[in-house]
Amino acid sequence: MKNKGIRNGIHRTNRQLFLAAGLCLIFLMIGVTTAFNAKKDVTVYVNGNTVAELSSKGNQEIINARLSDRIYDVLTEEGLPTGDDYEIDVDLNKQIKDVDEINIKKKAEGVISVDGVSTLFKSAANTVEDVIKENELEVKTDDIVEPALTTALTTDIQEVKITRVTYGEEKGEGEIPFETENQETSSMAKGVEKVITEGVNGKEAFTDKITYHDGVEFSRERIETQVIEEPVKKVVEVGTNVGNVGNGGDGGSPYGNEEGGVPTGRSFIANCTAYTHTGNPTASGVMPVAGVTVAADPSVFPLGTRIYIPYFNNTFIVQDTGGAVKGNVIDIFMDTYDECVQFGRRDLEAYVVD
């Protein structure tokens, strides 16, 4: 009897153990199933040109997936990009439970042009500077980079250009342009000009700083000059005499008789000189007047003869004579000694006005 009771107790204990084990297994299966089917929200950010499924928030998509799902499978099911054209900041083989956020960035594609070589790039770098460094290219201090180094690298950028900037110096010689000085004189008709001193360019030595872009001259700046020869100023006499008709003419043509503005009197080449005040009246008894009085050889040009000289645009009257005034010499009265010296002796076209 005693042995039978012991056997019954052991039997009950085994049933209880099996029952407990079964319940544990059931709860374990329920837990595993629950854990397997549990879900969470993961935020996915996509930069650049994104897929059509993205929400109205622009570049953000919130997905709800099971914790056990593989990230690659979830992104593919959601129609989000996973190819080589995009950079993804998580391991696609991990499970959703391992992440809260996924960043997907479309790679920019283009070329970097420098030193005559085009280097293709496909990069998700943040800036232009970053993509240049990725390709192990050097940018020197004065080089020009377009777009600028700090520009964000987006899919809109298809070319990055690096222009090499170098400098050089060039020495040489050049001309210094002469200046022109105009000197007014009443001994010449208004509008008439005569060069007294020809201008001559000077000479200088110089040093230029030259800027080169990719080996081609882009600009130059003169940084040093040294005068070798000074320029000679050009001096020009400019007439101011508005013209008169000798002996108080009527303001008509200075030529006297004319046809179409051409003088009809006898023409000759006058050997012209100049004289000024002596304090004495002229041979005709009147005091000399600038712009009117000239002295001439009375055997050739009697007193009262009217002579037009185009150089002065003026008609003079022979009112005086002189011992040295012979033949075609015409001695023109001027107001000042300086004007006489400046005028000197000149052969000028002249007309005897009829």
CSV table of N, CA and C in Angstrom, one decimal, residues 48-179:
chain,number,residue,atom,x,y,z
A,48,GLY,N,17.6,65.6,-52.7
A,48,GLY,CA,17.7,65.6,-54.1
A,48,GLY,C,16.4,65.2,-54.8
A,49,ASN,N,16.5,64.6,-56.0
A,49,ASN,CA,15.3,64.2,-56.7
A,49,ASN,C,14.8,62.9,-56.1
A,50,THR,N,13.7,62.9,-55.5
A,50,THR,CA,13.2,61.7,-54.7
A,50,THR,C,12.1,61.0,-55.5
A,51,VAL,N,11.7,59.9,-54.9
A,51,VAL,CA,10.6,59.1,-55.5
A,51,VAL,C,9.3,59.7,-55.3
A,52,ALA,N,8.3,59.3,-56.1
A,52,ALA,CA,7.0,59.9,-56.1
A,52,ALA,C,6.2,59.6,-54.8
A,53,GLU,N,6.6,58.6,-54.1
A,53,GLU,CA,5.9,58.2,-52.9
A,53,GLU,C,6.1,59.1,-51.7
A,54,LEU,N,7.1,60.0,-51.8
A,54,LEU,CA,7.4,60.8,-50.7
A,54,LEU,C,6.2,61.7,-50.3
A,55,SER,N,6.0,62.0,-49.0
A,55,SER,CA,4.8,62.7,-48.6
A,55,SER,C,4.9,64.2,-48.9
A,56,SER,N,3.9,64.9,-48.6
A,56,SER,CA,3.8,66.3,-48.9
A,56,SER,C,4.8,67.1,-48.0
A,57,LYS,N,5.5,66.5,-47.1
A,57,LYS,CA,6.5,67.1,-46.3
A,57,LYS,C,7.8,67.4,-47.1
A,58,GLY,N,7.8,66.9,-48.3
A,58,GLY,CA,9.0,67.2,-49.2
A,58,GLY,C,9.9,66.1,-49.3
A,59,ASN,N,10.9,65.9,-48.3
A,59,ASN,CA,11.9,64.9,-48.4
A,59,ASN,C,11.8,63.9,-47.2
A,60,GLN,N,10.7,63.8,-46.6
A,60,GLN,CA,10.6,63.0,-45.4
A,60,GLN,C,9.5,61.9,-45.6
A,61,GLU,N,9.8,60.7,-45.3
A,61,GLU,CA,8.8,59.6,-45.4
A,61,GLU,C,8.9,58.8,-44.0
A,62,ILE,N,7.7,58.6,-43.4
A,62,ILE,CA,7.7,57.9,-42.2
A,62,ILE,C,7.1,56.5,-42.5
A,63,ILE,N,7.8,55.5,-42.2
A,63,ILE,CA,7.4,54.1,-42.5
A,63,ILE,C,7.2,53.3,-41.2
A,64,ASN,N,6.2,52.4,-41.2
A,64,ASN,CA,5.9,51.5,-40.1
A,64,ASN,C,6.2,50.1,-40.5
A,65,ALA,N,7.2,49.5,-39.8
A,65,ALA,CA,7.6,48.2,-40.2
A,65,ALA,C,7.9,47.3,-39.0
A,66,ARG,N,7.9,46.0,-39.2
A,66,ARG,CA,8.2,45.1,-38.1
A,66,ARG,C,9.6,45.2,-37.7
A,67,LEU,N,9.8,45.0,-36.4
A,67,LEU,CA,11.2,45.1,-35.8
A,67,LEU,C,12.2,44.2,-36.5
A,68,SER,N,11.7,43.0,-36.9
A,68,SER,CA,12.6,42.0,-37.4
A,68,SER,C,12.8,42.2,-38.9
A,69,ASP,N,12.1,43.1,-39.6
A,69,ASP,CA,12.3,43.2,-41.0
A,69,ASP,C,13.7,43.8,-41.3
A,70,ARG,N,14.2,43.3,-42.4
A,70,ARG,CA,15.5,43.8,-42.9
A,70,ARG,C,15.3,45.2,-43.6
A,71,ILE,N,16.2,46.1,-43.3
A,71,ILE,CA,16.0,47.5,-43.8
A,71,ILE,C,15.9,47.5,-45.3
A,72,TYR,N,16.8,46.8,-46.0
A,72,TYR,CA,16.7,46.8,-47.4
A,72,TYR,C,15.4,46.4,-47.9
A,73,ASP,N,14.8,45.3,-47.3
A,73,ASP,CA,13.4,44.8,-47.8
A,73,ASP,C,12.4,45.9,-47.5
A,74,VAL,N,12.5,46.6,-46.4
A,74,VAL,CA,11.4,47.6,-46.1
A,74,VAL,C,11.5,48.7,-47.1
A,75,LEU,N,12.7,49.2,-47.3
A,75,LEU,CA,12.9,50.3,-48.3
A,75,LEU,C,12.4,50.0,-49.7
A,76,THR,N,12.7,48.8,-50.1
A,76,THR,CA,12.3,48.3,-51.4
A,76,THR,C,10.8,48.2,-51.5
A,77,GLU,N,10.2,47.7,-50.5
A,77,GLU,CA,8.7,47.6,-50.4
A,77,GLU,C,8.0,49.0,-50.5
A,78,GLU,N,8.7,49.9,-49.8
A,78,GLU,CA,8.1,51.3,-49.8
A,78,GLU,C,8.5,52.1,-51.1
A,79,GLY,N,9.2,51.5,-52.0
A,79,GLY,CA,9.5,52.2,-53.2
A,79,GLY,C,10.6,53.2,-53.0
A,80,LEU,N,11.4,53.1,-52.0
A,80,LEU,CA,12.4,54.1,-51.7
A,80,LEU,C,13.7,53.6,-52.3
A,81,PRO,N,14.6,54.5,-52.8
A,81,PRO,CA,15.8,54.2,-53.5
A,81,PRO,C,16.8,53.4,-52.7
A,82,THR,N,17.4,52.4,-53.2
A,82,THR,CA,18.5,51.7,-52.6
A,82,THR,C,19.7,51.4,-53.5
A,83,GLY,N,19.7,51.9,-54.7
A,83,GLY,CA,20.7,51.6,-55.7
A,83,GLY,C,22.0,52.4,-55.5
A,84,ASP,N,22.9,52.2,-56.4
A,84,ASP,CA,24.2,52.8,-56.3
A,84,ASP,C,24.2,54.3,-56.5
A,85,ASP,N,23.1,54.8,-57.1
A,85,ASP,CA,23.0,56.2,-57.3
A,85,ASP,C,22.7,57.0,-56.0
A,86,TYR,N,22.5,56.3,-54.9
A,86,TYR,CA,22.2,56.9,-53.6
A,86,TYR,C,23.2,56.4,-52.5
A,87,GLU,N,23.4,57.3,-51.6
A,87,GLU,CA,24.2,56.9,-50.4
A,87,GLU,C,23.2,56.8,-49.2
A,88,ILE,N,23.3,55.6,-48.5
A,88,ILE,CA,22.4,55.3,-47.4
A,88,ILE,C,23.3,55.2,-46.1
A,89,ASP,N,22.9,55.9,-45.1
A,89,ASP,CA,23.8,56.0,-43.9
A,89,ASP,C,23.7,54.8,-42.9
A,90,VAL,N,22.9,53.8,-43.3
A,90,VAL,CA,22.8,52.6,-42.4
A,90,VAL,C,23.1,51.3,-43.2
A,91,ASP,N,23.4,50.2,-42.5
A,91,ASP,CA,23.7,49.0,-43.2
A,91,ASP,C,22.3,48.4,-43.6
A,92,LEU,N,22.1,48.2,-44.9
A,92,LEU,CA,20.9,47.7,-45.4
A,92,LEU,C,20.5,46.3,-44.9
A,93,ASN,N,21.5,45.6,-44.4
A,93,ASN,CA,21.2,44.2,-43.9
A,93,ASN,C,20.8,44.2,-42.4
A,94,LYS,N,20.8,45.3,-41.8
A,94,LYS,CA,20.4,45.4,-40.4
A,94,LYS,C,18.8,45.3,-40.3
A,95,GLN,N,18.3,45.1,-39.1
A,95,GLN,CA,16.9,45.1,-38.9
A,95,GLN,C,16.3,46.4,-38.5
A,96,ILE,N,15.0,46.6,-38.7
A,96,ILE,CA,14.4,47.8,-38.4
A,96,ILE,C,14.6,48.2,-36.9
A,97,LYS,N,14.6,47.2,-36.1
A,97,LYS,CA,14.7,47.4,-34.6
A,97,LYS,C,16.0,48.2,-34.3
A,98,ASP,N,17.0,48.1,-35.2
A,98,ASP,CA,18.3,48.7,-34.9
A,98,ASP,C,18.4,50.2,-35.3
A,99,VAL,N,17.4,50.8,-35.9
A,99,VAL,CA,17.5,52.2,-36.3
A,99,VAL,C,16.2,52.9,-36.0
A,100,ASP,N,16.3,54.2,-35.9
A,100,ASP,CA,15.2,55.1,-35.7
A,100,ASP,C,15.1,56.1,-36.9
A,101,GLU,N,16.2,56.2,-37.6
A,101,GLU,CA,16.2,57.2,-38.7
A,101,GLU,C,17.1,56.7,-39.8
A,102,ILE,N,16.7,56.9,-41.1
A,102,ILE,CA,17.5,56.5,-42.2
A,102,ILE,C,17.6,57.7,-43.2
A,103,ASN,N,18.9,58.0,-43.6
A,103,ASN,CA,19.1,59.1,-44.5
A,103,ASN,C,19.6,58.6,-45.8
A,104,ILE,N,18.9,59.0,-46.8
A,104,ILE,CA,19.2,58.6,-48.2
A,104,ILE,C,19.5,59.8,-49.0
A,105,LYS,N,20.7,59.9,-49.6
A,105,LYS,CA,21.1,61.0,-50.4
A,105,LYS,C,21.5,60.6,-51.8
A,106,LYS,N,20.9,61.3,-52.8
A,106,LYS,CA,21.2,61.0,-54.2
A,106,LYS,C,22.6,61.6,-54.5
A,107,LYS,N,23.4,60.8,-55.1
A,107,LYS,CA,24.8,61.3,-55.4
A,107,LYS,C,24.8,62.2,-56.6
A,108,ALA,N,25.6,63.2,-56.5
A,108,ALA,CA,25.8,64.2,-57.6
A,108,ALA,C,26.8,63.5,-58.6
A,109,GLU,N,26.5,63.7,-59.9
A,109,GLU,CA,27.4,63.2,-61.0
A,109,GLU,C,27.9,64.3,-61.9
A,110,GLY,N,29.1,64.3,-62.2
A,110,GLY,CA,29.7,65.3,-63.1
A,110,GLY,C,31.2,65.1,-63.3
A,111,VAL,N,31.8,66.2,-63.7
A,111,VAL,CA,33.3,66.2,-64.0
A,111,VAL,C,34.0,67.3,-63.2
A,112,ILE,N,35.2,67.1,-62.8
A,112,ILE,CA,36.1,68.1,-62.3
A,112,ILE,C,37.1,68.4,-63.3
A,113,SER,N,37.1,69.6,-63.9
A,113,SER,CA,38.0,70.0,-64.9
A,113,SER,C,39.2,70.8,-64.3
A,114,VAL,N,40.4,70.3,-64.5
A,114,VAL,CA,41.6,71.0,-64.0
A,114,VAL,C,42.8,70.5,-64.8
A,115,ASP,N,43.7,71.5,-65.1
A,115,ASP,CA,45.0,71.1,-65.8
A,115,ASP,C,44.7,70.4,-67.1
A,116,GLY,N,43.7,70.7,-67.8
A,116,GLY,CA,43.4,70.1,-69.1
A,116,GLY,C,42.8,68.7,-69.0
A,117,VAL,N,42.5,68.2,-67.8
A,117,VAL,CA,42.0,66.9,-67.6
A,117,VAL,C,40.6,66.9,-66.9
A,118,SER,N,39.7,66.1,-67.4
A,118,SER,CA,38.3,66.0,-66.8
A,118,SER,C,38.2,64.7,-66.0
A,119,THR,N,38.0,64.8,-64.7
A,119,THR,CA,37.8,63.7,-63.8
A,119,THR,C,36.4,63.5,-63.5
A,120,LEU,N,35.8,62.3,-63.8
A,120,LEU,CA,34.4,62.0,-63.5
A,120,LEU,C,34.3,61.8,-62.0
A,121,PHE,N,33.1,62.3,-61.5
A,121,PHE,CA,32.8,62.0,-60.1
A,121,PHE,C,31.4,61.6,-59.9
A,122,LYS,N,31.2,60.8,-58.9
A,122,LYS,CA,29.8,60.4,-58.5
A,122,LYS,C,29.9,60.3,-57.0
A,123,SER,N,29.3,61.3,-56.3
A,123,SER,CA,29.6,61.5,-54.9
A,123,SER,C,28.4,62.1,-54.2
A,124,ALA,N,28.3,61.7,-52.9
A,124,ALA,CA,27.3,62.3,-52.0
A,124,ALA,C,28.0,63.2,-51.0
A,125,ALA,N,29.1,63.8,-51.4
A,125,ALA,CA,29.8,64.7,-50.5
A,125,ALA,C,29.0,65.9,-50.2
A,126,ASN,N,29.3,66.6,-49.1
A,126,ASN,CA,28.5,67.7,-48.7
A,126,ASN,C,28.8,69.0,-49.5
A,127,THR,N,30.0,69.2,-49.8
A,127,THR,CA,30.4,70.5,-50.5
A,127,THR,C,31.3,70.2,-51.7
A,128,VAL,N,31.5,71.2,-52.5
A,128,VAL,CA,32.4,71.1,-53.6
A,128,VAL,C,33.8,70.8,-53.2
A,129,GLU,N,34.2,71.4,-52.1
A,129,GLU,CA,35.6,71.2,-51.5
A,129,GLU,C,35.7,69.7,-51.2
A,130,ASP,N,34.7,69.1,-50.6
A,130,ASP,CA,34.7,67.7,-50.2
A,130,ASP,C,34.9,66.8,-51.4
A,131,VAL,N,34.2,67.0,-52.5
A,131,VAL,CA,34.3,66.1,-53.7
A,131,VAL,C,35.6,66.3,-54.3
A,132,ILE,N,36.2,67.5,-54.3
A,132,ILE,CA,37.6,67.7,-54.8
A,132,ILE,C,38.6,66.8,-54.0
A,133,LYS,N,38.4,66.9,-52.7
A,133,LYS,CA,39.3,66.1,-51.8
A,133,LYS,C,39.1,64.6,-52.0
A,134,GLU,N,37.9,64.2,-52.2
A,134,GLU,CA,37.6,62.8,-52.5
A,134,GLU,C,38.4,62.3,-53.7
A,135,ASN,N,38.6,63.1,-54.7
A,135,ASN,CA,39.3,62.8,-55.9
A,135,ASN,C,40.8,63.1,-55.9
A,136,GLU,N,41.2,63.5,-54.6
A,136,GLU,CA,42.7,63.7,-54.4
A,136,GLU,C,43.2,64.8,-55.4
A,137,LEU,N,42.5,65.8,-55.6
A,137,LEU,CA,42.9,66.9,-56.4
A,137,LEU,C,43.3,68.1,-55.6
A,138,GLU,N,44.4,68.8,-56.0
A,138,GLU,CA,44.9,69.9,-55.2
A,138,GLU,C,44.3,71.3,-55.7
A,139,VAL,N,44.0,72.1,-54.7
A,139,VAL,CA,43.6,73.5,-55.0
A,139,VAL,C,44.5,74.4,-54.3
A,140,LYS,N,45.2,75.2,-55.0
A,140,LYS,CA,46.2,76.1,-54.5
A,140,LYS,C,45.5,77.4,-54.0
A,141,THR,N,46.3,78.2,-53.3
A,141,THR,CA,45.7,79.4,-52.6
A,141,THR,C,45.0,80.3,-53.6
A,142,ASP,N,45.6,80.7,-54.7
A,142,ASP,CA,45.0,81.7,-55.6
A,142,ASP,C,44.2,81.1,-56.7
A,143,ASP,N,44.1,79.7,-56.7
A,143,ASP,CA,43.2,79.1,-57.8
A,143,ASP,C,41.8,79.5,-57.7
A,144,ILE,N,41.1,79.5,-58.8
A,144,ILE,CA,39.7,79.9,-58.8
A,144,ILE,C,38.9,78.6,-59.0
A,145,VAL,N,37.9,78.4,-58.1
A,145,VAL,CA,37.1,77.2,-58.1
A,145,VAL,C,35.7,77.7,-58.4
A,146,GLU,N,35.0,77.1,-59.4
A,146,GLU,CA,33.6,77.4,-59.7
A,146,GLU,C,32.9,76.1,-59.9
A,147,PRO,N,31.8,76.0,-59.1
A,147,PRO,CA,31.3,76.8,-58.0
A,147,PRO,C,32.3,76.9,-56.8
A,148,ALA,N,32.1,77.8,-55.9
A,148,ALA,CA,33.0,78.1,-54.8
A,148,ALA,C,33.1,76.8,-54.0
A,149,LEU,N,34.2,76.7,-53.3
A,149,LEU,CA,34.5,75.5,-52.4
A,149,LEU,C,33.4,75.2,-51.4
A,150,THR,N,32.8,76.3,-50.9
A,150,THR,CA,31.8,76.1,-49.8
A,150,THR,C,30.4,75.8,-50.3
A,151,THR,N,30.3,75.8,-51.6
A,151,THR,CA,29.0,75.5,-52.2
A,151,THR,C,28.5,74.1,-51.9
A,152,ALA,N,27.3,73.9,-51.5
A,152,ALA,CA,26.7,72.6,-51.3
A,152,ALA,C,26.7,71.8,-52.5
A,153,LEU,N,27.1,70.5,-52.5
A,153,LEU,CA,27.1,69.7,-53.7
A,153,LEU,C,25.8,69.1,-53.8
A,154,THR,N,25.1,69.5,-54.9
A,154,THR,CA,23.8,68.9,-55.2
A,154,THR,C,23.8,68.3,-56.6
A,155,THR,N,22.7,67.7,-56.9
A,155,THR,CA,22.6,67.1,-58.3
A,155,THR,C,22.6,68.1,-59.4
A,156,ASP,N,22.4,69.4,-59.0
A,156,ASP,CA,22.4,70.4,-60.1
A,156,ASP,C,23.8,70.7,-60.5
A,157,ILE,N,24.8,70.4,-59.8
A,157,ILE,CA,26.2,70.7,-60.1
A,157,ILE,C,26.7,69.5,-60.9
A,158,GLN,N,27.0,69.8,-62.2
A,158,GLN,CA,27.5,68.8,-63.1
A,158,GLN,C,28.9,69.0,-63.5
A,159,GLU,N,29.5,70.2,-63.2
A,159,GLU,CA,30.9,70.4,-63.5
A,159,GLU,C,31.5,71.3,-62.4
A,160,VAL,N,32.7,71.0,-62.0
A,160,VAL,CA,33.5,71.8,-61.1
A,160,VAL,C,34.7,72.1,-61.9
A,161,LYS,N,35.0,73.4,-62.0
A,161,LYS,CA,36.1,73.9,-62.8
A,161,LYS,C,37.2,74.5,-61.8
A,162,ILE,N,38.4,74.1,-61.9
A,162,ILE,CA,39.5,74.7,-61.2
A,162,ILE,C,40.4,75.4,-62.2
A,163,THR,N,40.6,76.7,-62.0
A,163,THR,CA,41.4,77.5,-62.9
A,163,THR,C,42.7,77.8,-62.1
A,164,ARG,N,43.8,77.4,-62.7
A,164,ARG,CA,45.1,77.6,-62.0
A,164,ARG,C,45.5,79.1,-62.3
A,165,VAL,N,45.8,79.8,-61.2
A,165,VAL,CA,46.3,81.2,-61.3
A,165,VAL,C,47.7,81.3,-60.9
A,166,THR,N,48.5,81.8,-61.8
A,166,THR,CA,50.0,82.0,-61.6
A,166,THR,C,50.4,83.4,-62.0
A,167,TYR,N,51.6,83.8,-61.6
A,167,TYR,CA,52.0,85.2,-61.8
A,167,TYR,C,53.4,85.2,-62.4
A,168,GLY,N,53.7,86.3,-63.1
A,168,GLY,CA,55.0,86.5,-63.7
A,168,GLY,C,55.3,87.9,-63.8
A,169,GLU,N,56.6,88.3,-64.1
A,169,GLU,CA,56.9,89.7,-64.4
A,169,GLU,C,57.6,89.8,-65.7
A,170,GLU,N,57.4,91.0,-66.3
A,170,GLU,CA,57.9,91.2,-67.7
A,170,GLU,C,58.5,92.6,-67.6
A,171,LYS,N,59.8,92.7,-68.1
A,171,LYS,CA,60.4,94.0,-68.2
A,171,LYS,C,60.5,94.4,-69.7
A,172,GLY,N,60.5,95.8,-69.9
A,172,GLY,CA,60.5,96.2,-71.3
A,172,GLY,C,60.7,97.7,-71.3
A,173,GLU,N,60.7,98.3,-72.5
A,173,GLU,CA,60.7,99.7,-72.7
A,173,GLU,C,59.5,100.2,-73.5
A,174,GLY,N,59.0,101.4,-73.2
A,174,GLY,CA,57.9,101.9,-74.0
A,174,GLY,C,58.0,103.4,-74.1
A,175,GLU,N,57.1,104.0,-74.9
A,175,GLU,CA,57.1,105.4,-75.1
A,175,GLU,C,56.2,106.2,-74.0
A,176,ILE,N,56.7,107.4,-73.8
A,176,ILE,CA,55.9,108.3,-73.0
A,176,ILE,C,55.3,109.3,-73.9
A,177,PRO,N,54.0,109.4,-74.1
A,177,PRO,CA,53.4,110.3,-75.0
A,177,PRO,C,53.7,111.8,-74.7
A,178,PHE,N,54.0,112.5,-75.7
A,178,PHE,CA,54.2,114.0,-75.5
A,178,PHE,C,52.9,114.7,-75.2
A,179,GLU,N,53.0,115.9,-74.6
A,179,GLU,CA,51.9,116.7,-74.4
A,179,GLU,C,51.9,117.8,-75.4
